Amino acid sequence: MTQDDTTNRDTQPDLGRRKFLNSAALVGLSGAGLSVGLSACNKESAPGAKAPSAKGEVATHSPYEVPPGQLDEYYSFSSGGHSGDVRIYGLPSGRQLKSIPVFNTDNLVGWGITNESKAIIGTRPDGSLKYSTGDTHHVHQTYTDGTYDGKYFFVNDKIHGRLARVRMDTMECDKITELPNIQGFHGTFTDKRDPVDPKINHTTRVFCGAEFSIPLPNDGRDMEDGSKYKSLFSCVDSESMEVRWQVLIDGNCDLVASSYDGKLAATNQYNTEMGVHYEDTMSSEMDACLFFNVARIEEAVKAGKVTTIGSSKVPVVDGTRASNKDPKAALTCYVPIPKNPHGVNITPDGKYYACSGKLSPTASVIEHALVLKWFDGGLANARDAVVAEPEIGLGPLHTGFDNKGNAYTTLFLDSQIVKWNVEAAIKAFKGDKTAKAVVDRIDVHYQPGHGFTSMGETREADGRFFNSDNKFSKDRFLPVGPLHCETAQLIDISGDKMKLVHDHSVLSEPHDSIIVRRDIIKTRQIYDMDEFPNAVKDPAESGVFRNGKKVTVKLTSQAPAFSLREFKLKKGDEVTLILTNHDKVEDLTHGFAMPKYDINFIVNPQETKSVTFIADKPGVYWCYCTHFCHALHLEMRSRMIVEA
Ligand code: RUQ
Ligand code: CUA
Ligand code: CA
């Protein structure tokens, strides 16, 4: 292993590796490690052999295959749904690279077990987790100039109404905020361009929609009066992770989109009826896409035209229909669209929002400039902001875009992806009989929910791939019992016709992803010990430090040993154990498992973690390294002795 303390990866990592392997082969280096590496890379290229012929490459690999030893071109960040985590895949291979625990607890990392992770998730007065479940739906990154900057991504928890931030240099969650007075936090989107603070240099607003309406405050009042149920649209500050403001609205929020100029945020509403029972939510032919005028909302907040709800201090402005009849002063604009829409996505040129009908076979195209015109008083009827409404198929849900003006919408009921051209749809809507919106269709297997294109939520949409996350896999994989895995299907959208590339399995149950070019992601390979205020910086500091019943155990790890061969505690001690990993080698992680004390976590190179427990069971406990780190990994242990 080589030491690698780089904070930035080469943007073309596999080129660097290939160069290394090729030059190594040229100088005829051998040795077990190297020849294993080479033979894994390509069977034909044993050490000393010439590079494989182009013919051989074509024979073995499809243009989409990522051969052994090569790296993917894209990252896909995918919500795990009710598993509460976020997964990272490589595309086009579909290889799963990581699960990032967020709202769940995780044994491997120790998420929900270590003191540091518990502080992020939040605890009850007795030290137990406030929540140990979560339901992640939508993942969106911070933007600079309308494209991803690789700094943070955000993901929502629908169950408990929380927003989590994940820093993308370590791919770890560092903050979680619970939104007040909401339920069913579903859609979320980062602003793509807000007034840039030079110190922060990326978008600072995260918009959050509440899908379920509840009595406000929800403290036992108005429970039988559906007309009193309300929903809130919230804005969270991406740096402080505090809720900046909320907007009281009629109806509900579902998905959320943000504009490229920072002026509007949008949410589709399927329950403008404000129905409490599901048949009520379908009683009207029209629902709405609701637009928020961000600048006016923030002016109203500044001017103190706000209320608060219950014990929350978050300023709430009034975005209800009754209070926003005058477009020139309105904070919100309700654009009527057909029925129980799902999904709202903006085109990469920032001009149009596509909002699917779900119970109508249409997608509604809403022009950004016309919504702004409505807010200026120049458009009599908000419905006139709809510039196209093509019939695209049954059960349309989510839409992704390429860089050529085409939209790709998942059709849940038809089990298809439909490709349609936005400008053609607009022409057809204006009455041009020669204009045909729908360009192509492809079957997917089965019932697609989300679909998203490579870089498609940015100005840099590249029109390479569309990924269909299907809700049913049925017969596509080996059966594994009543719970099936889900299918993701990768589709090449670079040509006129969509081409299915492959299926890859995904563990239940992803909701949404973003596909990000790999050069945008700059991860660190090791931590900085100084970032951890409780780090045990010198192995010589190791030991048991007693303050009455409160005991601190300081410990370090360096392969293949912990700094303490043993440590002694007394029954009833309240112990905080701090472990700092002193290894500096990339990928050299140690684990720490404590039998019968239900403690298990890892420490990555130069990282510090701590756990707190009561030493209530006398005896000998071999605390051992769980993460294979060294030839003597199995020998890497420390003996915890708890005296009666
Ligand atoms: S929603 S299948 Cu949670 Cu993203 Cu549309
Ligand atoms: Cu340390 Cu295994
Ligand atoms: Ca409805």
XYZ file of C-alpha atoms and ligand atoms in Angstrom:
652
model
C 0.000 0.000 0.000
C 1.157 3.505 -0.673
C 0.526 6.507 1.476
C -1.879 8.906 -0.099
C -2.920 11.993 1.775
C -4.226 13.842 -1.248
C -7.397 15.740 -0.707
C -8.219 15.901 -4.394
C -8.385 12.929 -6.654
C -7.127 13.154 -10.176
C -10.129 14.079 -12.260
C -9.278 11.268 -14.649
C -8.359 8.611 -12.132
C -8.345 5.627 -14.432
C -6.029 7.335 -16.895
C -3.511 7.815 -14.111
C -3.839 4.212 -13.045
C -3.537 2.927 -16.587
C -0.391 4.930 -17.093
C 1.031 3.444 -13.941
C 0.120 -0.097 -14.940
C 1.407 0.317 -18.490
C 4.731 1.799 -17.498
C 5.106 -0.851 -14.813
C 4.513 -3.517 -17.430
C 7.035 -1.899 -19.744
C 9.878 -1.942 -17.266
C 9.010 -5.563 -16.555
C 8.190 -5.143 -12.888
C 6.776 -8.235 -11.312
C 5.745 -9.240 -7.816
C 2.591 -10.792 -6.488
C 0.615 -7.599 -5.890
C 1.348 -6.113 -9.284
C 0.662 -9.206 -11.331
C -2.635 -9.703 -9.508
C -3.510 -6.109 -10.353
C -2.656 -6.567 -13.988
C -4.399 -9.860 -14.448
C -7.492 -8.397 -12.837
C -7.327 -5.514 -15.277
C -7.206 -7.564 -18.418
C -6.599 -11.241 -18.910
C -4.591 -10.724 -22.076
C -2.189 -8.308 -20.472
C -0.045 -10.360 -18.158
C 3.065 -8.558 -16.852
C 5.405 -7.809 -19.702
C 2.732 -8.367 -22.358
C 1.927 -5.689 -24.930
C -1.287 -3.700 -24.639
C -4.300 -5.718 -25.850
C -5.202 -5.279 -29.494
C -8.124 -3.049 -30.330
C -9.811 -6.112 -31.834
C -9.670 -7.923 -28.504
C -11.205 -4.933 -26.697
C -14.135 -4.782 -29.086
C -14.747 -8.479 -28.757
C -14.867 -8.423 -24.961
C -16.503 -5.127 -24.089
C -19.667 -3.391 -25.104
C -19.227 0.372 -25.357
C -21.052 0.710 -22.047
C -19.133 -1.899 -20.115
C -16.725 -0.658 -17.521
C -13.989 -3.276 -17.732
C -12.268 -4.532 -14.594
C -9.881 -1.949 -13.244
C -11.588 0.942 -15.022
C -13.674 3.561 -13.291
C -17.163 4.770 -14.086
C -17.815 8.097 -15.783
C -20.606 9.190 -13.480
C -21.675 9.003 -9.891
C -25.325 8.421 -9.174
C -26.553 9.588 -5.753
C -29.714 7.708 -4.965
C -32.084 7.936 -2.031
C -32.716 4.619 -0.303
C -36.363 5.322 0.511
C -37.565 3.809 3.770
C -34.159 2.287 4.455
C -33.270 5.867 5.408
C -29.879 5.931 3.679
C -28.425 7.317 0.439
C -26.562 5.072 -1.967
C -23.806 5.920 -4.397
C -23.631 4.021 -7.676
C -21.176 4.219 -10.512
C -22.646 4.670 -13.976
C -22.743 3.275 -16.569
C -21.745 0.103 -14.699
C -24.476 0.265 -12.058
C -21.999 -0.888 -9.431
C -22.977 0.070 -5.901
C -20.122 1.944 -4.265
C -21.392 3.042 -0.899
C -24.348 3.362 1.409
C -24.286 6.570 3.405
C -26.281 6.202 6.609
C -28.384 9.293 7.227
C -31.697 8.740 9.022
C -31.119 5.029 9.677
C -28.680 3.446 12.078
C -25.743 1.603 10.622
C -23.653 -1.083 12.165
C -20.684 -0.831 9.913
C -20.015 2.860 10.372
C -21.465 3.029 13.870
C -24.055 5.599 12.759
C -26.480 6.013 15.628
C -23.968 4.305 17.947
C -21.128 6.822 18.244
C -21.574 10.026 20.232
C -20.725 12.139 17.185
C -23.425 10.580 14.983
C -25.984 10.661 17.801
C -25.388 14.386 18.209
C -26.165 14.879 14.505
C -29.268 12.670 14.514
C -30.499 14.118 17.816
C -31.106 12.460 21.164
C -33.694 12.309 23.899
C -32.812 13.372 27.458
C -31.835 9.780 28.312
C -29.265 9.781 25.505
C -31.238 7.482 23.186
C -31.879 8.512 19.593
C -34.800 10.848 19.036
C -35.643 8.961 15.830
C -34.076 5.824 14.419
C -36.191 5.610 11.263
C -36.340 7.765 8.165
C -37.566 7.771 4.570
C -35.250 9.439 2.067
C -36.798 10.607 -1.210
C -34.913 13.352 -2.987
C -31.249 14.114 -3.305
C -30.021 17.467 -4.619
C -26.655 19.164 -4.605
C -25.487 22.690 -4.015
C -24.997 24.695 -7.222
C -22.609 27.327 -8.399
C -23.642 29.108 -11.621
C -26.368 26.619 -12.370
C -24.290 23.493 -12.113
C -23.105 21.132 -9.391
C -20.188 22.253 -7.274
C -19.599 19.039 -5.349
C -19.847 20.726 -1.945
C -22.959 19.320 -0.281
C -26.014 17.344 -1.121
C -29.284 17.410 0.758
C -31.812 14.665 1.307
C -35.200 14.718 2.986
C -36.815 12.431 5.553
C -40.473 12.140 4.772
C -41.415 10.366 8.005
C -40.237 12.864 10.595
C -39.919 15.976 8.417
C -36.163 16.384 8.465
C -33.582 17.683 6.028
C -30.071 16.225 6.127
C -26.896 17.648 4.673
C -24.117 15.400 3.414
C -20.671 16.866 2.825
C -19.348 15.469 -0.399
C -15.655 15.438 0.431
C -16.224 12.683 2.980
C -19.699 11.543 1.873
C -20.927 11.767 5.439
C -23.949 13.445 6.916
C -22.911 16.412 9.046
C -26.219 18.121 9.920
C -29.889 17.310 10.267
C -32.682 19.851 10.740
C -36.244 19.066 11.760
C -38.793 21.351 10.087
C -41.466 22.683 12.450
C -45.211 22.224 11.936
C -45.099 19.973 8.888
C -45.795 16.342 8.003
C -44.854 14.308 4.957
C -41.829 16.350 3.919
C -41.617 15.094 0.345
C -40.129 17.319 -2.355
C -36.923 19.210 -1.837
C -34.644 21.183 -4.133
C -31.669 23.439 -3.687
C -31.880 26.836 -5.297
C -29.785 26.925 -8.435
C -28.763 30.539 -8.188
C -29.374 32.796 -5.233
C -27.527 35.977 -4.429
C -24.122 34.522 -3.985
C -22.362 35.348 -0.758
C -18.677 35.441 -1.786
C -17.763 33.742 1.479
C -20.057 30.830 0.721
C -19.940 30.830 -3.071
C -22.790 28.464 -3.691
C -26.531 28.444 -3.440
C -27.798 28.845 0.065
C -31.502 28.039 -0.113
C -32.978 24.594 0.163
C -36.711 24.483 -0.592
C -38.824 21.889 1.190
C -42.464 20.941 0.509
C -44.866 19.342 2.974
C -47.169 16.804 1.357
C -49.602 16.225 4.211
C -51.803 18.935 5.603
C -52.273 19.037 9.349
C -54.035 21.221 11.899
C -51.730 24.108 12.816
C -50.457 23.866 15.421
C -50.928 20.120 15.590
C -51.568 19.870 19.302
C -54.979 18.241 19.467
C -57.093 21.098 18.133
C -59.172 21.037 14.919
C -58.600 17.344 14.302
C -62.030 16.692 12.794
C -62.214 19.851 10.670
C -60.448 19.182 7.354
C -60.850 22.780 6.241
C -58.446 23.791 9.008
C -55.695 21.472 7.761
C -52.842 23.420 6.195
C -49.480 22.786 4.616
C -46.249 24.784 4.689
C -43.471 25.334 2.170
C -40.133 25.876 3.894
C -36.737 27.345 3.048
C -33.652 26.085 4.877
C -30.301 27.880 4.872
C -27.734 25.483 3.434
C -24.921 26.770 5.648
C -26.556 27.194 9.058
C -29.191 24.530 8.296
C -31.724 26.748 10.068
C -35.210 27.201 8.687
C -35.267 30.729 7.237
C -38.968 31.031 6.505
C -42.149 29.127 5.775
C -45.130 29.889 3.540
C -48.638 28.915 4.536
C -50.452 27.574 1.468
C -53.740 26.092 0.315
C -53.628 22.504 -0.853
C -50.436 20.544 -0.454
C -46.910 20.275 -1.801
C -45.547 17.213 -3.539
C -42.349 17.558 -5.579
C -40.282 20.732 -5.644
C -38.310 22.469 -8.400
C -36.151 25.576 -8.357
C -35.436 28.027 -11.152
C -32.049 28.796 -12.684
C -32.336 32.519 -11.961
C -33.174 32.213 -8.259
C -36.520 33.949 -8.755
C -39.026 31.133 -8.383
C -39.539 27.854 -6.628
C -42.325 25.484 -7.662
C -44.269 22.613 -6.205
C -46.889 20.419 -7.835
C -50.125 20.034 -5.878
C -52.287 16.936 -6.168
C -54.606 17.816 -3.348
C -55.934 21.273 -4.142
C -59.233 19.790 -2.970
C -57.731 19.672 0.540
C -59.275 16.233 0.856
C -58.697 14.217 3.975
C -59.662 10.911 2.303
C -57.986 9.738 -0.866
C -61.103 9.826 -3.040
C -61.496 13.482 -2.083
C -58.019 14.195 -3.435
C -59.202 13.059 -6.888
C -62.546 14.831 -6.968
C -61.420 17.775 -9.089
C -60.279 17.661 -12.727
C -57.676 20.331 -12.151
C -55.023 20.735 -9.497
C -52.104 23.125 -9.626
C -48.453 23.844 -9.902
C -47.750 26.435 -7.261
C -45.005 29.032 -7.729
C -43.277 30.985 -4.984
C -41.865 34.444 -5.620
C -38.695 34.120 -3.573
C -37.708 37.801 -3.492
C -41.193 38.925 -2.408
C -41.341 36.278 0.296
C -37.970 37.378 1.663
C -39.039 41.048 1.530
C -42.205 40.185 3.466
C -40.119 38.323 6.053
C -37.747 41.300 6.345
C -40.691 43.680 6.687
C -42.043 41.539 9.517
C -45.275 40.619 7.718
C -45.160 37.260 9.424
C -46.771 35.075 12.020
C -45.439 32.141 13.974
C -47.063 28.812 14.709
C -47.070 27.136 18.107
C -43.681 27.192 19.805
C -41.779 27.586 16.518
C -39.903 30.864 16.018
C -39.702 30.441 12.232
C -41.382 33.381 10.429
C -44.407 32.278 8.408
C -45.808 34.355 5.526
C -49.271 33.954 4.074
C -49.293 32.310 0.646
C -52.927 31.248 0.597
C -55.107 32.001 -2.435
C -57.367 34.422 -0.586
C -54.434 36.620 0.458
C -52.676 36.583 -2.910
C -55.297 37.719 -5.398
C -53.371 40.789 -6.579
C -50.544 39.453 -8.768
C -48.437 42.580 -8.228
C -48.242 41.925 -4.510
C -48.665 38.151 -4.519
C -46.153 35.831 -2.907
C -47.594 32.799 -4.688
C -49.115 31.949 -8.052
C -51.365 28.902 -8.453
C -51.182 27.671 -12.057
C -54.037 25.234 -12.754
C -52.977 21.941 -14.376
C -54.720 18.568 -14.710
C -55.252 16.042 -12.418
C -53.238 14.929 -9.385
C -49.940 15.904 -10.977
C -46.695 14.324 -9.942
C -43.222 15.577 -10.589
C -42.101 19.031 -11.531
C -38.796 19.519 -13.324
C -37.220 22.493 -15.050
C -35.530 22.365 -18.461
C -31.746 22.880 -18.409
C -32.125 26.181 -20.261
C -34.281 27.404 -17.372
C -37.251 28.260 -19.601
C -39.915 25.658 -18.850
C -41.268 23.509 -16.068
C -42.688 20.110 -16.966
C -45.324 18.888 -14.570
C -46.911 15.476 -15.154
C -50.577 14.679 -14.882
C -50.391 11.267 -13.138
C -54.181 10.857 -13.449
C -54.186 12.705 -16.773
C -52.140 11.353 -19.717
C -50.513 14.749 -20.156
C -47.501 16.752 -19.176
C -48.056 20.456 -18.634
C -45.326 22.772 -19.829
C -45.262 26.038 -17.899
C -43.140 28.916 -19.126
C -40.943 30.503 -16.472
C -41.088 33.971 -18.095
C -44.896 33.881 -18.177
C -45.137 33.096 -14.469
C -42.881 36.090 -13.842
C -45.145 38.093 -16.145
C -48.162 37.053 -14.044
C -46.372 38.345 -10.938
C -45.832 41.653 -12.795
C -49.534 41.911 -13.504
C -49.045 41.277 -17.221
C -50.868 37.963 -17.507
C -54.571 37.989 -16.708
C -54.935 34.298 -16.088
C -52.290 32.116 -14.408
C -53.415 29.196 -16.573
C -52.047 31.130 -19.579
C -48.532 30.355 -18.332
C -49.173 26.807 -19.617
C -47.688 26.771 -23.132
C -48.083 23.074 -23.959
C -49.920 20.039 -22.654
C -48.979 17.079 -24.841
C -50.603 13.689 -24.401
C -47.655 11.465 -23.628
C -49.060 8.286 -22.068
C -50.609 6.810 -18.957
C -49.450 7.583 -15.450
C -46.722 10.138 -16.239
C -44.536 10.849 -13.210
C -41.040 12.308 -13.495
C -39.201 14.023 -16.326
C -35.516 14.307 -17.182
C -33.990 16.385 -19.976
C -31.187 16.104 -22.490
C -29.203 18.945 -24.073
C -31.224 18.951 -27.306
C -34.601 20.147 -26.070
C -36.061 16.706 -25.388
C -37.854 15.526 -22.290
C -38.002 11.936 -21.023
C -40.951 11.105 -18.819
C -41.598 7.928 -16.851
C -45.022 6.397 -17.550
C -45.927 4.346 -14.525
C -49.038 2.689 -15.957
C -47.666 2.126 -19.456
C -44.309 0.843 -18.136
C -42.558 3.057 -20.642
C -40.257 5.995 -20.986
C -41.574 8.507 -23.487
C -39.264 10.927 -25.251
C -40.949 14.152 -26.312
C -39.725 17.410 -27.725
C -40.603 20.506 -25.733
C -40.614 23.020 -28.625
C -42.679 20.658 -30.801
C -45.178 20.311 -27.961
C -45.423 24.094 -27.726
C -46.011 24.387 -31.493
C -48.689 21.704 -31.398
C -50.397 23.480 -28.495
C -50.499 26.649 -30.599
C -52.328 24.687 -33.293
C -49.530 23.575 -35.614
C -50.931 20.269 -36.917
C -47.558 19.154 -38.310
C -45.813 19.374 -34.947
C -45.561 16.050 -33.114
C -44.431 16.164 -29.505
C -43.756 12.467 -28.940
C -40.533 11.319 -30.591
C -39.914 7.837 -29.200
C -40.975 5.295 -26.587
C -39.178 2.431 -24.890
C -40.539 -0.300 -22.614
C -39.075 -0.579 -19.141
C -39.494 -3.355 -16.616
C -41.701 -2.472 -14.804
C -43.673 0.577 -13.643
C -41.052 3.315 -13.583
C -41.187 5.929 -10.847
C -38.299 8.313 -11.053
C -36.236 8.840 -14.139
C -33.303 11.183 -14.449
C -30.673 12.094 -17.007
C -26.940 12.558 -16.703
C -26.327 16.098 -15.381
C -29.958 16.728 -16.343
C -30.774 18.941 -13.353
C -28.029 21.380 -14.347
C -27.135 23.750 -17.159
C -24.621 21.094 -18.196
C -27.162 18.413 -19.136
C -25.181 16.229 -21.529
C -27.790 13.976 -23.116
C -25.852 10.752 -22.536
C -27.918 8.595 -20.204
C -31.363 8.297 -18.713
C -31.809 6.056 -15.704
C -35.219 4.563 -15.055
C -35.783 3.580 -11.424
C -38.584 1.053 -11.673
C -40.925 0.257 -8.843
C -41.399 -3.410 -9.752
C -38.713 -5.851 -10.901
C -40.877 -9.037 -10.988
C -38.932 -11.496 -13.172
C -35.844 -9.466 -14.028
C -33.550 -10.998 -11.404
C -33.115 -14.253 -9.500
C -35.986 -14.531 -7.042
C -34.935 -13.828 -3.472
C -38.186 -14.338 -1.602
C -41.296 -12.223 -1.409
C -39.328 -8.990 -1.189
C -37.829 -8.320 -4.598
C -35.015 -5.974 -5.343
C -35.840 -3.061 -7.625
C -34.597 -2.558 -11.155
C -32.751 0.405 -12.447
C -32.462 0.458 -16.212
C -29.866 2.507 -17.958
C -30.904 3.949 -21.292
C -28.613 5.529 -23.870
C -30.326 8.737 -25.007
C -27.532 10.077 -27.201
C -29.192 8.979 -30.465
C -32.628 9.546 -31.995
C -33.886 6.266 -30.583
C -33.536 5.359 -26.934
C -31.447 2.245 -26.374
C -31.677 0.032 -23.292
C -28.130 -0.521 -22.031
C -28.691 -2.818 -19.087
C -30.583 -3.570 -15.911
C -28.882 -3.187 -12.615
C -30.432 -4.230 -9.378
C -30.947 -1.755 -6.593
C -31.888 -2.611 -3.044
C -35.361 -1.523 -2.064
C -36.450 1.166 -2.521
C -34.830 4.065 -4.277
C -36.879 7.172 -5.034
C -34.733 9.682 -6.795
C -31.184 10.176 -7.916
C -28.933 12.655 -9.554
C -26.295 11.609 -12.078
C -23.141 13.626 -11.635
C -20.013 13.763 -13.801
C -17.153 12.290 -11.866
C -14.793 15.261 -12.270
C -17.153 17.311 -10.079
C -16.648 15.055 -7.081
C -13.458 15.659 -5.107
C -13.292 13.345 -2.151
C -10.670 13.207 0.553
C -8.844 9.980 1.170
C -7.984 10.534 4.809
C -9.277 12.812 7.561
C -7.438 15.602 9.284
C -6.857 14.727 12.945
C -7.154 18.411 13.906
C -10.812 18.446 12.873
C -11.713 16.318 15.887
C -11.593 18.297 19.128
C -11.478 15.077 21.174
C -8.695 13.405 19.138
C -6.121 11.368 21.026
C -3.243 12.933 19.143
C -0.410 10.992 20.706
C -0.596 7.277 21.518
C 1.254 8.195 24.735
C -1.927 9.998 25.888
C -3.737 6.653 25.962
C -5.081 5.398 29.264
C -8.000 5.240 31.681
C -8.835 8.593 33.279
C -11.138 8.483 36.251
C -13.268 11.230 37.740
C -15.393 9.389 40.306
C -17.759 7.184 38.369
C -17.098 9.053 35.125
C -14.313 7.385 33.238
C -12.650 8.328 29.966
C -10.741 5.689 28.025
C -8.367 7.173 25.444
C -7.219 4.803 22.781
C -5.470 4.920 19.439
C -5.224 2.426 16.617
C -2.350 1.733 14.275
C -2.279 -1.501 12.355
C -2.148 -4.093 13.777
C -2.614 -2.895 17.361
C -4.645 -0.698 19.662
C -2.551 1.489 21.956
C -3.959 -0.245 25.057
C -3.598 -4.026 25.239
C -6.071 -3.893 28.089
C -8.009 -1.379 30.143
C -9.661 -1.780 33.521
C -13.059 -0.474 34.560
C -15.231 -0.910 37.621
C -18.795 -2.139 37.509
C -21.138 0.836 37.235
C -18.628 3.188 35.630
C -20.022 5.650 33.129
C -17.468 5.243 30.386
C -16.646 7.381 27.371
C -14.228 5.623 25.077
C -12.415 7.774 22.511
C -10.599 6.115 19.650
C -8.330 7.914 17.180
C -7.003 6.064 14.169
C -3.361 7.044 13.649
C -2.948 5.213 10.373
C -2.419 7.618 7.512
C -2.699 5.141 4.689
C -5.641 5.520 2.307
C -8.280 2.821 2.842
C -6.780 1.709 6.175
C -9.828 1.638 8.387
C -10.116 -0.108 11.739
C -13.219 -1.258 13.534
C -14.013 -1.500 17.221
C -16.533 -4.047 18.454
C -17.392 -4.588 22.115
C -19.041 -7.945 22.829
C -22.198 -7.856 24.955
C -22.073 -4.069 25.159
C -23.689 -3.682 21.743
C -21.073 -1.295 20.441
C -19.615 -1.439 16.949
C -18.094 1.310 14.815
C -15.208 2.088 12.511
C -12.518 4.743 12.475
C -11.122 5.787 9.110
C -7.529 7.020 8.727
C -6.891 9.992 11.077
C -10.499 9.961 12.298
C -11.708 10.084 15.910
C -14.938 8.641 17.259
C -16.291 8.097 20.747
C -18.944 6.007 22.458
C -20.494 6.259 25.912
C -21.802 3.294 27.896
C -22.296 1.991 31.437
C -19.896 -0.778 32.406
C -22.657 -2.835 33.991
C -21.425 -6.376 33.248
C -18.305 -7.554 35.098
C -15.932 -9.828 33.221
C -13.468 -9.892 30.373
C -14.497 -8.504 26.988
C -12.246 -8.772 23.969
C -12.780 -5.614 22.002
C -11.633 -6.459 18.512
C -11.005 -4.850 15.167
C -13.854 -5.630 12.784
C -12.461 -4.089 9.607
C -9.846 -6.166 7.822
C -6.761 -3.969 8.052
C -3.596 -6.017 8.160
C -2.225 -9.550 8.040
C -2.581 -9.475 11.845
C -6.101 -8.037 11.749
C -7.483 -10.960 13.754
C -4.863 -10.339 16.424
C -5.859 -6.675 16.727
C -7.685 -6.586 20.053
C -7.850 -4.875 23.408
C -8.996 -6.593 26.590
C -11.650 -4.712 28.518
C -11.683 -5.865 32.126
C -14.723 -4.865 34.169
C -14.128 -5.546 37.860
C -17.100 -6.564 39.986
S -41.759 10.840 -5.485
S -42.140 8.210 -8.053
Cu -41.097 10.549 -3.507
Cu -39.864 11.314 -5.792
Cu -42.136 10.353 -7.498
Cu -7.482 -3.138 12.555
Cu -8.529 -4.907 11.508
Ca -56.504 16.361 -6.935
